[in-house]
Coordinates of C-alpha atoms and ligand atoms in Angstrom, one line a residue:
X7 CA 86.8 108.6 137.5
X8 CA 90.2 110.6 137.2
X9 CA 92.3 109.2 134.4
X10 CA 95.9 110.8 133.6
X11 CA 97.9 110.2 129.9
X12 CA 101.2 110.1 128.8
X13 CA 101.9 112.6 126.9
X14 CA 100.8 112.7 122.9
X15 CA 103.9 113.9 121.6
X16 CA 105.5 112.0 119.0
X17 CA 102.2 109.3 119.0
X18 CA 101.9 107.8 116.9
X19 CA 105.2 109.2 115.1
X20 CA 103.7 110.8 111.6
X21 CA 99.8 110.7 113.3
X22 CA 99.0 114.2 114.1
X23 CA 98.5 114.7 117.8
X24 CA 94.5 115.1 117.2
X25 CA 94.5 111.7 116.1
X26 CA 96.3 110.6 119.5
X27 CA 93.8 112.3 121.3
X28 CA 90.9 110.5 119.5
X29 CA 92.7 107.3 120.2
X30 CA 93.2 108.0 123.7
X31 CA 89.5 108.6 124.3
X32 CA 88.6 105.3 123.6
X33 CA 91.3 103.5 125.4
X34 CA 89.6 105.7 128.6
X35 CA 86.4 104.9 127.7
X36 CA 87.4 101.1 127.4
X37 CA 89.2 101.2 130.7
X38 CA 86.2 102.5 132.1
X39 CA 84.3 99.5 130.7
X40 CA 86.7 96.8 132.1
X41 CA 85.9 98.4 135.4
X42 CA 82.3 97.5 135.5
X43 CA 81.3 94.6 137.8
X44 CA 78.2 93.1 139.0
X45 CA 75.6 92.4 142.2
X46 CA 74.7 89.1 143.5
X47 CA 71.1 91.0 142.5
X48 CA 72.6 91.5 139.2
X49 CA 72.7 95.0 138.7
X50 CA 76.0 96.7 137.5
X51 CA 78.5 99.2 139.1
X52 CA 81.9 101.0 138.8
X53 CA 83.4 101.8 141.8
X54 CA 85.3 105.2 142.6
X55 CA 89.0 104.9 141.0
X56 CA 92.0 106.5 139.5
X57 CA 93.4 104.9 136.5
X58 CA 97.2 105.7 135.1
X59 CA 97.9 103.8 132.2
X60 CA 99.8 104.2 128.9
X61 CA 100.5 101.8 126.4
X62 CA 104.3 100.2 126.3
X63 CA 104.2 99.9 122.3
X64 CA 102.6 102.5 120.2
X65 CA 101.6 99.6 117.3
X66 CA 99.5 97.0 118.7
X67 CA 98.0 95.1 115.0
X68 CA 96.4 91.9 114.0
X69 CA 96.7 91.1 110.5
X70 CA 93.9 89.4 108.9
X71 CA 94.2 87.8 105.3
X72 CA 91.1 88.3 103.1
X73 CA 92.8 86.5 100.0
X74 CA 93.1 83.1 100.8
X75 CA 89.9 82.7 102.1
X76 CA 87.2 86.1 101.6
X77 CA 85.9 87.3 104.9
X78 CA 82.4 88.8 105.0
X79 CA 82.3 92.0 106.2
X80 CA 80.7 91.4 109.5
X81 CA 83.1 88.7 110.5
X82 CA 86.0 92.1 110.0
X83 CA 84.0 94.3 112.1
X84 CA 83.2 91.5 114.7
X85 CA 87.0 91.6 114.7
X86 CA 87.1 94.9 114.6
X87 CA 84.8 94.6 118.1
X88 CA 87.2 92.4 119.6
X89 CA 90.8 93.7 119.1
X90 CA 89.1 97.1 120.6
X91 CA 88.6 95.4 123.9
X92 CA 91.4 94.2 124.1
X93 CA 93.2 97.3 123.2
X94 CA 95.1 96.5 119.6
X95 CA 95.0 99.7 117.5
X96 CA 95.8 98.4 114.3
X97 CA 93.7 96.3 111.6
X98 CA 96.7 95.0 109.1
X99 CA 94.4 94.3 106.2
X100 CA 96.3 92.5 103.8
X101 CA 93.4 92.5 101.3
X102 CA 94.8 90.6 98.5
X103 CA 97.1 87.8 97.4
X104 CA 97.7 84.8 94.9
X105 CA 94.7 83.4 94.9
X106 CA 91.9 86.2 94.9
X107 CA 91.9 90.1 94.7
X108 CA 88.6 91.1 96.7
X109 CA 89.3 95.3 96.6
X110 CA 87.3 96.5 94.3
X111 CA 89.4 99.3 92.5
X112 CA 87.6 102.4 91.2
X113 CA 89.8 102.4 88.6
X114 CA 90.7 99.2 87.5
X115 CA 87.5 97.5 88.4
X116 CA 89.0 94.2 86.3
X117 CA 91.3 93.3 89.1
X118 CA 88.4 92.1 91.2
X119 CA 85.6 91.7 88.7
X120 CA 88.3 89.3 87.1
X121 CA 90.6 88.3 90.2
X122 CA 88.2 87.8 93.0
X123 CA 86.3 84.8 94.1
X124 CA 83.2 86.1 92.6
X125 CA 82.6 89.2 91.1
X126 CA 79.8 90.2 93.2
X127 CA 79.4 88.2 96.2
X128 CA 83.3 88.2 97.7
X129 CA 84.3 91.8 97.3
X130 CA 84.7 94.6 99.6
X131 CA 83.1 97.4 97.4
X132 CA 84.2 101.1 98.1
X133 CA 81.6 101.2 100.7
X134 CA 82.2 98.4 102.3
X135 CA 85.8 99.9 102.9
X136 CA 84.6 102.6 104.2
X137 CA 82.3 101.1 106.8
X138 CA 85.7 99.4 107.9
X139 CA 87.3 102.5 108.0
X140 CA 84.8 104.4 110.1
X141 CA 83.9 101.3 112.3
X142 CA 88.1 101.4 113.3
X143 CA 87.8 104.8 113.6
X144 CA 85.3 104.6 116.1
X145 CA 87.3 102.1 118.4
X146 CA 90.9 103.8 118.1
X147 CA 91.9 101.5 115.2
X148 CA 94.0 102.6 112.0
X149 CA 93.4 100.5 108.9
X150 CA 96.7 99.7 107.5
X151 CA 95.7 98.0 103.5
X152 CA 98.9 95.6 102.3
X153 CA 99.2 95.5 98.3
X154 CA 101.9 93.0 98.3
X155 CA 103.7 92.6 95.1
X156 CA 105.8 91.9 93.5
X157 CA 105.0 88.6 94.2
X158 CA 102.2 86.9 95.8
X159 CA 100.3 88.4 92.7
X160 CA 98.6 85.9 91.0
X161 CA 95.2 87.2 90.8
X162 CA 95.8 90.4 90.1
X163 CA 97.2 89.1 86.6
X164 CA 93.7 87.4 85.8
X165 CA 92.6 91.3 85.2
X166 CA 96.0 93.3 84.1
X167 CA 96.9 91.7 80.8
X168 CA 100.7 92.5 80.5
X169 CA 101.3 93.3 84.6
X170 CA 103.0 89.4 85.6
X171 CA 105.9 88.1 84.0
X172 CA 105.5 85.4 81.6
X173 CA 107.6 82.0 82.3
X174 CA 109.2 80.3 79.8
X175 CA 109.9 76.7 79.3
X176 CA 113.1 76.4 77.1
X177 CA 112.5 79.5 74.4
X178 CA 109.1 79.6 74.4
X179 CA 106.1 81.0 76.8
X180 CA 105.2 78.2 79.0
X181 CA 101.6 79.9 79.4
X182 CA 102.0 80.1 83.2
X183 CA 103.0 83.6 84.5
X184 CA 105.4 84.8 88.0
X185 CA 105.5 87.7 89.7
X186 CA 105.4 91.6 88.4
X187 CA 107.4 92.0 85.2
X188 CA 110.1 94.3 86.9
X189 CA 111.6 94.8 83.6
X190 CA 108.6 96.6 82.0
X191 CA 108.0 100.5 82.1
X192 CA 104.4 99.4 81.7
X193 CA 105.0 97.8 85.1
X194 CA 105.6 100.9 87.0
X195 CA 103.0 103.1 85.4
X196 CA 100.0 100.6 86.5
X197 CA 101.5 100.6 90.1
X198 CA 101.8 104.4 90.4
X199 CA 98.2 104.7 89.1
X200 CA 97.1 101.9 91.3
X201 CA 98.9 103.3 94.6
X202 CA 97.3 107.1 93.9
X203 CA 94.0 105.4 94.1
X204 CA 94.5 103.3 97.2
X205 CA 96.6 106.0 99.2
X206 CA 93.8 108.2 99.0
X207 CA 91.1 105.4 100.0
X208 CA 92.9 104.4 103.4
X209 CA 94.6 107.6 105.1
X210 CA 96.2 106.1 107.5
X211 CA 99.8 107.6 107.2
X212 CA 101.5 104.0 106.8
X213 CA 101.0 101.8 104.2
X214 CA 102.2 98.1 103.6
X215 CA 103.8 97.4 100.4
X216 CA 104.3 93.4 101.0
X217 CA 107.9 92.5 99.4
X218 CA 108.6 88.9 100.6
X219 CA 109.1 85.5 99.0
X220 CA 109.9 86.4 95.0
X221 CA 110.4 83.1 93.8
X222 CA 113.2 83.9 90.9
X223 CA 112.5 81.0 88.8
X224 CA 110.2 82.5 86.6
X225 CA 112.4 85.9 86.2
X226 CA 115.2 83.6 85.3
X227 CA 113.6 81.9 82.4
X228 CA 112.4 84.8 81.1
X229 CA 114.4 86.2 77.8
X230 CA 113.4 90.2 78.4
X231 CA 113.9 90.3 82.2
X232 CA 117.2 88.6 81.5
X233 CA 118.4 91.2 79.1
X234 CA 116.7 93.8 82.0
X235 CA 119.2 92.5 83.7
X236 CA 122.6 93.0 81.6
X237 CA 121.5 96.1 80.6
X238 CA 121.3 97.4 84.8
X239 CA 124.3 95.6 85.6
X240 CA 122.7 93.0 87.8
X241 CA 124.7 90.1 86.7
X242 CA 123.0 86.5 88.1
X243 CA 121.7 88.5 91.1
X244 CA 118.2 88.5 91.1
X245 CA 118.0 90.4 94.7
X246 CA 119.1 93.4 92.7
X247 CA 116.2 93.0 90.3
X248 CA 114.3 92.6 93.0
X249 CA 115.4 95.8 95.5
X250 CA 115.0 97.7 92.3
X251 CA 111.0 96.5 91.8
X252 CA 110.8 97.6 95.8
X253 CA 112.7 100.5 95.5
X254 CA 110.8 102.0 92.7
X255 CA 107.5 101.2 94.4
X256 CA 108.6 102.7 97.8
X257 CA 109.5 105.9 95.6
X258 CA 106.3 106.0 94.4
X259 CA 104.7 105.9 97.8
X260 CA 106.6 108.4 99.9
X261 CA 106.2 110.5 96.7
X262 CA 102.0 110.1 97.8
X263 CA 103.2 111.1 101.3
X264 CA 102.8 107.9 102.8
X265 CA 105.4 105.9 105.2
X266 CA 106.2 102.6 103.6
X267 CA 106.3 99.0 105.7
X268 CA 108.2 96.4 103.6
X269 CA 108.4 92.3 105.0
X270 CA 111.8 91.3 105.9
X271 CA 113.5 90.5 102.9
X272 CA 113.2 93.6 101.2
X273 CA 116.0 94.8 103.7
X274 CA 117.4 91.0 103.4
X275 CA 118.2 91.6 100.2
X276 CA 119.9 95.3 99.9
X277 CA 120.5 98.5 102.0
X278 CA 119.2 100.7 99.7
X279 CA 115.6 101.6 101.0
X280 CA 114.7 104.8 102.6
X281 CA 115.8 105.2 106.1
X282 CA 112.1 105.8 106.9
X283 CA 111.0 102.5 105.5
X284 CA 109.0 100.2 108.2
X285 CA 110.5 96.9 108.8
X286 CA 108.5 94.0 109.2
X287 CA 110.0 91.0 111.0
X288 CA 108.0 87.2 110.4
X289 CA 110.9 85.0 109.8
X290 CA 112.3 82.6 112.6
X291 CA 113.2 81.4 116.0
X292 CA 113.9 83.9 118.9
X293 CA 117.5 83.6 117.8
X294 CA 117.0 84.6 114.2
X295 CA 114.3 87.4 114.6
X296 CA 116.2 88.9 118.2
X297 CA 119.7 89.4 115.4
X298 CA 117.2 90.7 112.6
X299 CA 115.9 93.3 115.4
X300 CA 119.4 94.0 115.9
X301 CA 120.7 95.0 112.9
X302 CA 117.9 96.4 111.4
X303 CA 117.4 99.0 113.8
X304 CA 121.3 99.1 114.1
X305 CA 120.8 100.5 110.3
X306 CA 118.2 103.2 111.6
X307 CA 115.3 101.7 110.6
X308 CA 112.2 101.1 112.6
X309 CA 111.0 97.4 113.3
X310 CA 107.5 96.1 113.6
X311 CA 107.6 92.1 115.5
X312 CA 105.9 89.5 113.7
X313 CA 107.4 86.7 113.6
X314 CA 106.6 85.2 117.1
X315 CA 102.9 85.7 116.7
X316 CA 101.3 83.9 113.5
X317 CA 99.0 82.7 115.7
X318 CA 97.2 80.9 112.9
X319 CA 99.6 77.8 113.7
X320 CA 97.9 76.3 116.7
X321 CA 99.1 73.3 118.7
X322 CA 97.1 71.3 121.4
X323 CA 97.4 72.9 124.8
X324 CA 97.8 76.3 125.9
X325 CA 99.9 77.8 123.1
X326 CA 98.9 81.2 123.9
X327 CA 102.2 80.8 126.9
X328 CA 104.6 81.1 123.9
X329 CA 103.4 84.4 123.1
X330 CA 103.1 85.9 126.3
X331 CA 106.6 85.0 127.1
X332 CA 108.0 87.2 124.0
X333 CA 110.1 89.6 125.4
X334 CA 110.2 92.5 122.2
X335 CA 112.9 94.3 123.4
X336 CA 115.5 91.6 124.8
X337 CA 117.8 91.8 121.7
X338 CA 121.1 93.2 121.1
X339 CA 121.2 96.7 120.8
X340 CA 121.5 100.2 122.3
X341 CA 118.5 102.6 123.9
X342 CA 118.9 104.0 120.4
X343 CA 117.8 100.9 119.0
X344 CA 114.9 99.8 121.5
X345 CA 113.4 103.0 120.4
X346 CA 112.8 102.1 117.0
X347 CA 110.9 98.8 117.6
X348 CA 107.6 100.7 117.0
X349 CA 105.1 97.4 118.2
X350 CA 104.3 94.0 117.0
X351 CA 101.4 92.4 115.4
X352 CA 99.6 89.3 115.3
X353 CA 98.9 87.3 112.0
X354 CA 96.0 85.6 111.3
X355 CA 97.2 84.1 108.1
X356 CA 93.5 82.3 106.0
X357 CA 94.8 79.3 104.6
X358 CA 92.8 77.2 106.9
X359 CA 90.7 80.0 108.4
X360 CA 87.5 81.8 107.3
X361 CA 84.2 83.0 108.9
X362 CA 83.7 79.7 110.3
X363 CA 86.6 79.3 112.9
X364 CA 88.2 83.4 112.3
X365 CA 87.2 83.7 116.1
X366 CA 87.8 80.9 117.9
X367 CA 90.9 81.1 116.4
X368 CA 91.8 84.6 117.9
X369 CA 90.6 84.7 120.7
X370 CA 91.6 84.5 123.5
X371 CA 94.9 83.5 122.2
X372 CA 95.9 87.1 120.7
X373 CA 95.3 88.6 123.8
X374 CA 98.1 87.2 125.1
X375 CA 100.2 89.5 122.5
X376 CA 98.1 92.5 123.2
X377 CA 99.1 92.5 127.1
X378 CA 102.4 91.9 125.8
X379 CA 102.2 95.1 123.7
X380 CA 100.5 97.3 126.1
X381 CA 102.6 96.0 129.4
X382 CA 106.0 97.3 130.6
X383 CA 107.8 94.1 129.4
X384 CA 110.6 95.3 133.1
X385 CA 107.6 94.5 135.3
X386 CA 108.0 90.9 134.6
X387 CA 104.7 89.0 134.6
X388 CA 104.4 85.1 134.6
X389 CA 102.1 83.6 132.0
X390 CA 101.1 81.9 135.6
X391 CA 99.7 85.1 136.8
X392 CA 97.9 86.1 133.6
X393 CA 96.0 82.8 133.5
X394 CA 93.7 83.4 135.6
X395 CA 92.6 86.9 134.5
X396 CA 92.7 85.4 130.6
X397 CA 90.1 83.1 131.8
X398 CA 88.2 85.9 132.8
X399 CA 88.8 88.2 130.1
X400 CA 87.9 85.2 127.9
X401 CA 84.4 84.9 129.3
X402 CA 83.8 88.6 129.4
X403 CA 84.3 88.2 125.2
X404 CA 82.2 85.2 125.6
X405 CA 79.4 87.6 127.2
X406 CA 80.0 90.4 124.6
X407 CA 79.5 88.1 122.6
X408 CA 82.8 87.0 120.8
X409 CA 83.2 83.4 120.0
X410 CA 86.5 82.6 122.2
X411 CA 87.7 79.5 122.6
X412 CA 88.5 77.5 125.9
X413 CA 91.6 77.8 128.0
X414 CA 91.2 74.7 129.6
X415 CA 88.4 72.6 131.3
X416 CA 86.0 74.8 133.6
X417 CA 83.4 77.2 133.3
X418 CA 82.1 80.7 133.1
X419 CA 80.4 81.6 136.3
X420 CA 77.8 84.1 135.1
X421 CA 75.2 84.2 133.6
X422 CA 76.5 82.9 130.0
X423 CA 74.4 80.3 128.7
X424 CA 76.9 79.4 125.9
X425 CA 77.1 78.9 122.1
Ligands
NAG524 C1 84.1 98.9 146.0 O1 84.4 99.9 147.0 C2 83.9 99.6 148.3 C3 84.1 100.8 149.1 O2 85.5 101.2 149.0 C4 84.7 98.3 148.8 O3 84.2 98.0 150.1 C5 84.4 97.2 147.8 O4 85.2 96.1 148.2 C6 84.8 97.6 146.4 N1 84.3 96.5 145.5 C7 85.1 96.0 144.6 C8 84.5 94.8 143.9 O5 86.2 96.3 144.4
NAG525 C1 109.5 78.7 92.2 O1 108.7 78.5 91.1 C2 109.0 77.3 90.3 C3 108.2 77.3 89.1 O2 106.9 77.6 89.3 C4 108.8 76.1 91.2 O3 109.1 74.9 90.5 C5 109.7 76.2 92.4 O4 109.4 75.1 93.3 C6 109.5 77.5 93.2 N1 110.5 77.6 94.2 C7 110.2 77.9 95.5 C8 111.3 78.1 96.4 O5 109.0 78.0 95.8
NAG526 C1 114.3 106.4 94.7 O1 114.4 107.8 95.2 C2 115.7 108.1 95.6 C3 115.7 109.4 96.3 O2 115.0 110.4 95.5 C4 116.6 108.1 94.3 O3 118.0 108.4 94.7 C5 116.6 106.7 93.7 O4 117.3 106.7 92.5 C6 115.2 106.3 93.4 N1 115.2 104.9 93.0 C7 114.6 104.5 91.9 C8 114.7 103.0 91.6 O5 114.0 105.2 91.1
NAG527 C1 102.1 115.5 99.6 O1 102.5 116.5 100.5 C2 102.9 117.7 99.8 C3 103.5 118.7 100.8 O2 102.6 118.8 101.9 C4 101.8 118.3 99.0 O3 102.2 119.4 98.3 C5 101.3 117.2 98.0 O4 100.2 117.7 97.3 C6 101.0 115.9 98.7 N1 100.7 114.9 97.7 C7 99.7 114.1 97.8 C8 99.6 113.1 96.7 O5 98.9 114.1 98.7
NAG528 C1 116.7 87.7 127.2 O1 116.8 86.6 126.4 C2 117.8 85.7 126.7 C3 117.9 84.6 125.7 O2 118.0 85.2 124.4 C4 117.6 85.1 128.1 O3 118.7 84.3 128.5 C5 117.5 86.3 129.1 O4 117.1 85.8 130.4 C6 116.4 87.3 128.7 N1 116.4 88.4 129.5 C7 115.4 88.7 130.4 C8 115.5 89.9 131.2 O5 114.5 87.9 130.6

């Protein structure tokens, strides 16, 4: 098998062009897998070929949430498995949330002795995170952890005394707390110890500092964040108090030499952030997220697509035709601009999901997104035309042994005895 390959440079942008290399191999050696067929007698083959293939999108991620519900470990690296053969290069951990905080920190081992599930059972220790790390590795995937704050940061106040805001009702503590105390120096020293540890345990170059939905209400009745905000000169405008939370963190990670990704609304909100910053889009219709594309990248920054692929919404029927049919690039915009949109990435939010339906749940539906990500989106393809090879891919997961779901009624022709 002769196999040619875009060139490296610039891939992935910060990545050094060893790592591109090591990324590349596996996307050979996973061609080479696709190509094997079988006998009527059973036994397998490759025949003779000459592959030229590049991927359209250099970020190709699926996000799983290990908050809402805790994933065991195996059912990540089944994933892990999966997204490989289908070519996504990017595990979006986004470890923690509201209501549980699984890492478990090295040095504040309260946040998850305190703030997960259970102490013991639903954690990833430092070795577990590793095994994640190398297993990724291993199949061309970087590990991109998301420590979203300031809110969506509920459990990590059940072991940081002093790290949420407290609310208050009328001009007293209510005894319920909101998100990060902005407003406190205390605050910011926590985060920059926190962030040094983390950095250094995932090296991917990018690392996902959340941002989205600060619910004010909590900042507002509080009587120190309020004089916080006289003495800055925010006025009423809690968006300030907010881009300067974000702002401060983002410091603190490009001072540990990492790229930031923010969600949407950190750029919503103010202009202020680092040109380098990552966008990530998740709000909205075509219409909305095609004119966030548009001036976001208009602004300089680089854009990551989310929001047409939370595939964790399902819908009877074959839903996976609306996310085939995204078109990344038809926004707005000059060359300049298409440029920056870097990939996209599919979220498998956990509200309703854990080990139980994590697969079915996938797959095959995110492979629709990954063709979308690896395709050239000018040679247009119909969903009509990628049905039938979906079916098969989804039958060749079934015989790897990946729990995909159905397309529609029939069967696989092989020998797959089923689940
Ligand atoms: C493999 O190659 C042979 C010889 O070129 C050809 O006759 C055959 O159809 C090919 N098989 C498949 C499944 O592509
Ligand atoms: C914000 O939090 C307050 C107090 O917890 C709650 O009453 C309100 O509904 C929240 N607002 C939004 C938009 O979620
Ligand atoms: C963040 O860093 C920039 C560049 O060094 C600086 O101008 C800005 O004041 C910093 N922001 C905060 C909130 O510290
Ligand atoms: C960041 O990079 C600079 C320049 O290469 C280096 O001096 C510094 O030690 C690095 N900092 C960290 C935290 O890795
Ligand atoms: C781009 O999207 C618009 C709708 O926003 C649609 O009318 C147009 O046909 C699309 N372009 C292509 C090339 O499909």
């Amino acid at each position: 098998v002769t196999m040619h390959q875009k060139d490296c440079d610039g891939y992935p942008n910060e990545g050094s062009s060893e790592r591109c290399k090591e990324e590349m191999n596996v996307m050979w050696y996973l061609a080479i897998v696709q190509l094997v067929q079988q006998e009527e007698d059973g036994t397998y083959f490759i025949n003779k070929t000459e592959i030229e293939d590049f991927p359209s999108f250099q970020y190709r991620g699926i996000l799983l949430d290990t908050s809402r519900h805790f994933l065991p470990l195996k059912a990540i690296l089944n994933t892990l498995d999966a997204m490989a053969y289908s070519k996504f290069n990017v595990f979006h951990w986004h470890i923690v949330d509201d209501p549980s905080f699984p890492y478990q920190s090295r040095t504040f081992p309260d946040l998850s002795s305190k703030g997960a599930y259970h102490p013991m059972s639903h954690i990833y220790t430092q070795s577990d995170v590793r095994r994640v790390l190398t297993h990724a590795r291993l199949r061309g995937i970087r590990v991109i952890p998301e420590f979203d704050s300031p809110g969506h940061t509920q459990s990590w106040g059940k072991g940081t005394p002093n790290l949420l805001t407290p609310c208050y009702k009328g001009s007293s503590p209510s005894g319920t707390f909101g998100p990060i105390n902005p407003a406190s120096a205390l605050s910011y020293i926590f985060m920059s110890q926190f962030l040094k540890e983390v950095t250094s345990v995932f090296p991917d170059p990018y690392f996902h500092l959340g941002g989205d939905e600060v619910n004010f209400s909590c900042w507002q009745s509080n009587p120190d964040v309020r004089a916080f905000m006289q003495k800055m000169g925010f006025g009423k405008d809690y968006t300030k108090l907010e881009s300067f939370y974000m702002e401060n963190i983002v410091n603190i990670t490009s001072n540990l030499n990492k790229t930031s990704i923010v969600w949407q609304d950190v750029f919503d909100y103010h202009e202020r952030i680092p040109k380098d910053t990552i966008l990530h889009i998740w709000k909205g219709l075509p219409a909305q997220y095609k004119a966030e594309t548009s001036r976001m990248t208009k602004a300089g920054h680089r854009v990551l697509l989310g929001a047409p692929w939370y595939i964790n919404h399902i819908a009877y029927g074959q839903d996976w035709r609306i996310s085939y049919n995204v078109q990344p690039l038809n926004f707005s915009g000059t060359e300049e601009q298409k440029k920056l949109v870097i990939g996209g990435e599919v979220s498998m939010w956990g509200e309703y999901v854990d080990a139980t339906n994590l697969s079915p749940r996938l797959w095959p539906r995110a492979c629709a997104a990954a063709e979308r990500l690896w395709s050239d989106e000018s040679q247009t393809r119909s969903a009509e035309a990628a049905f039938p090879r979906l079916q098969a891919f989804r039958c060749s997961l079934l015989r790897r042994g990946v729990r995909a779901e159905p397309l529609s009624p029939g069967h696989c022709s092989d020998e797959y005895r089923g689940i």
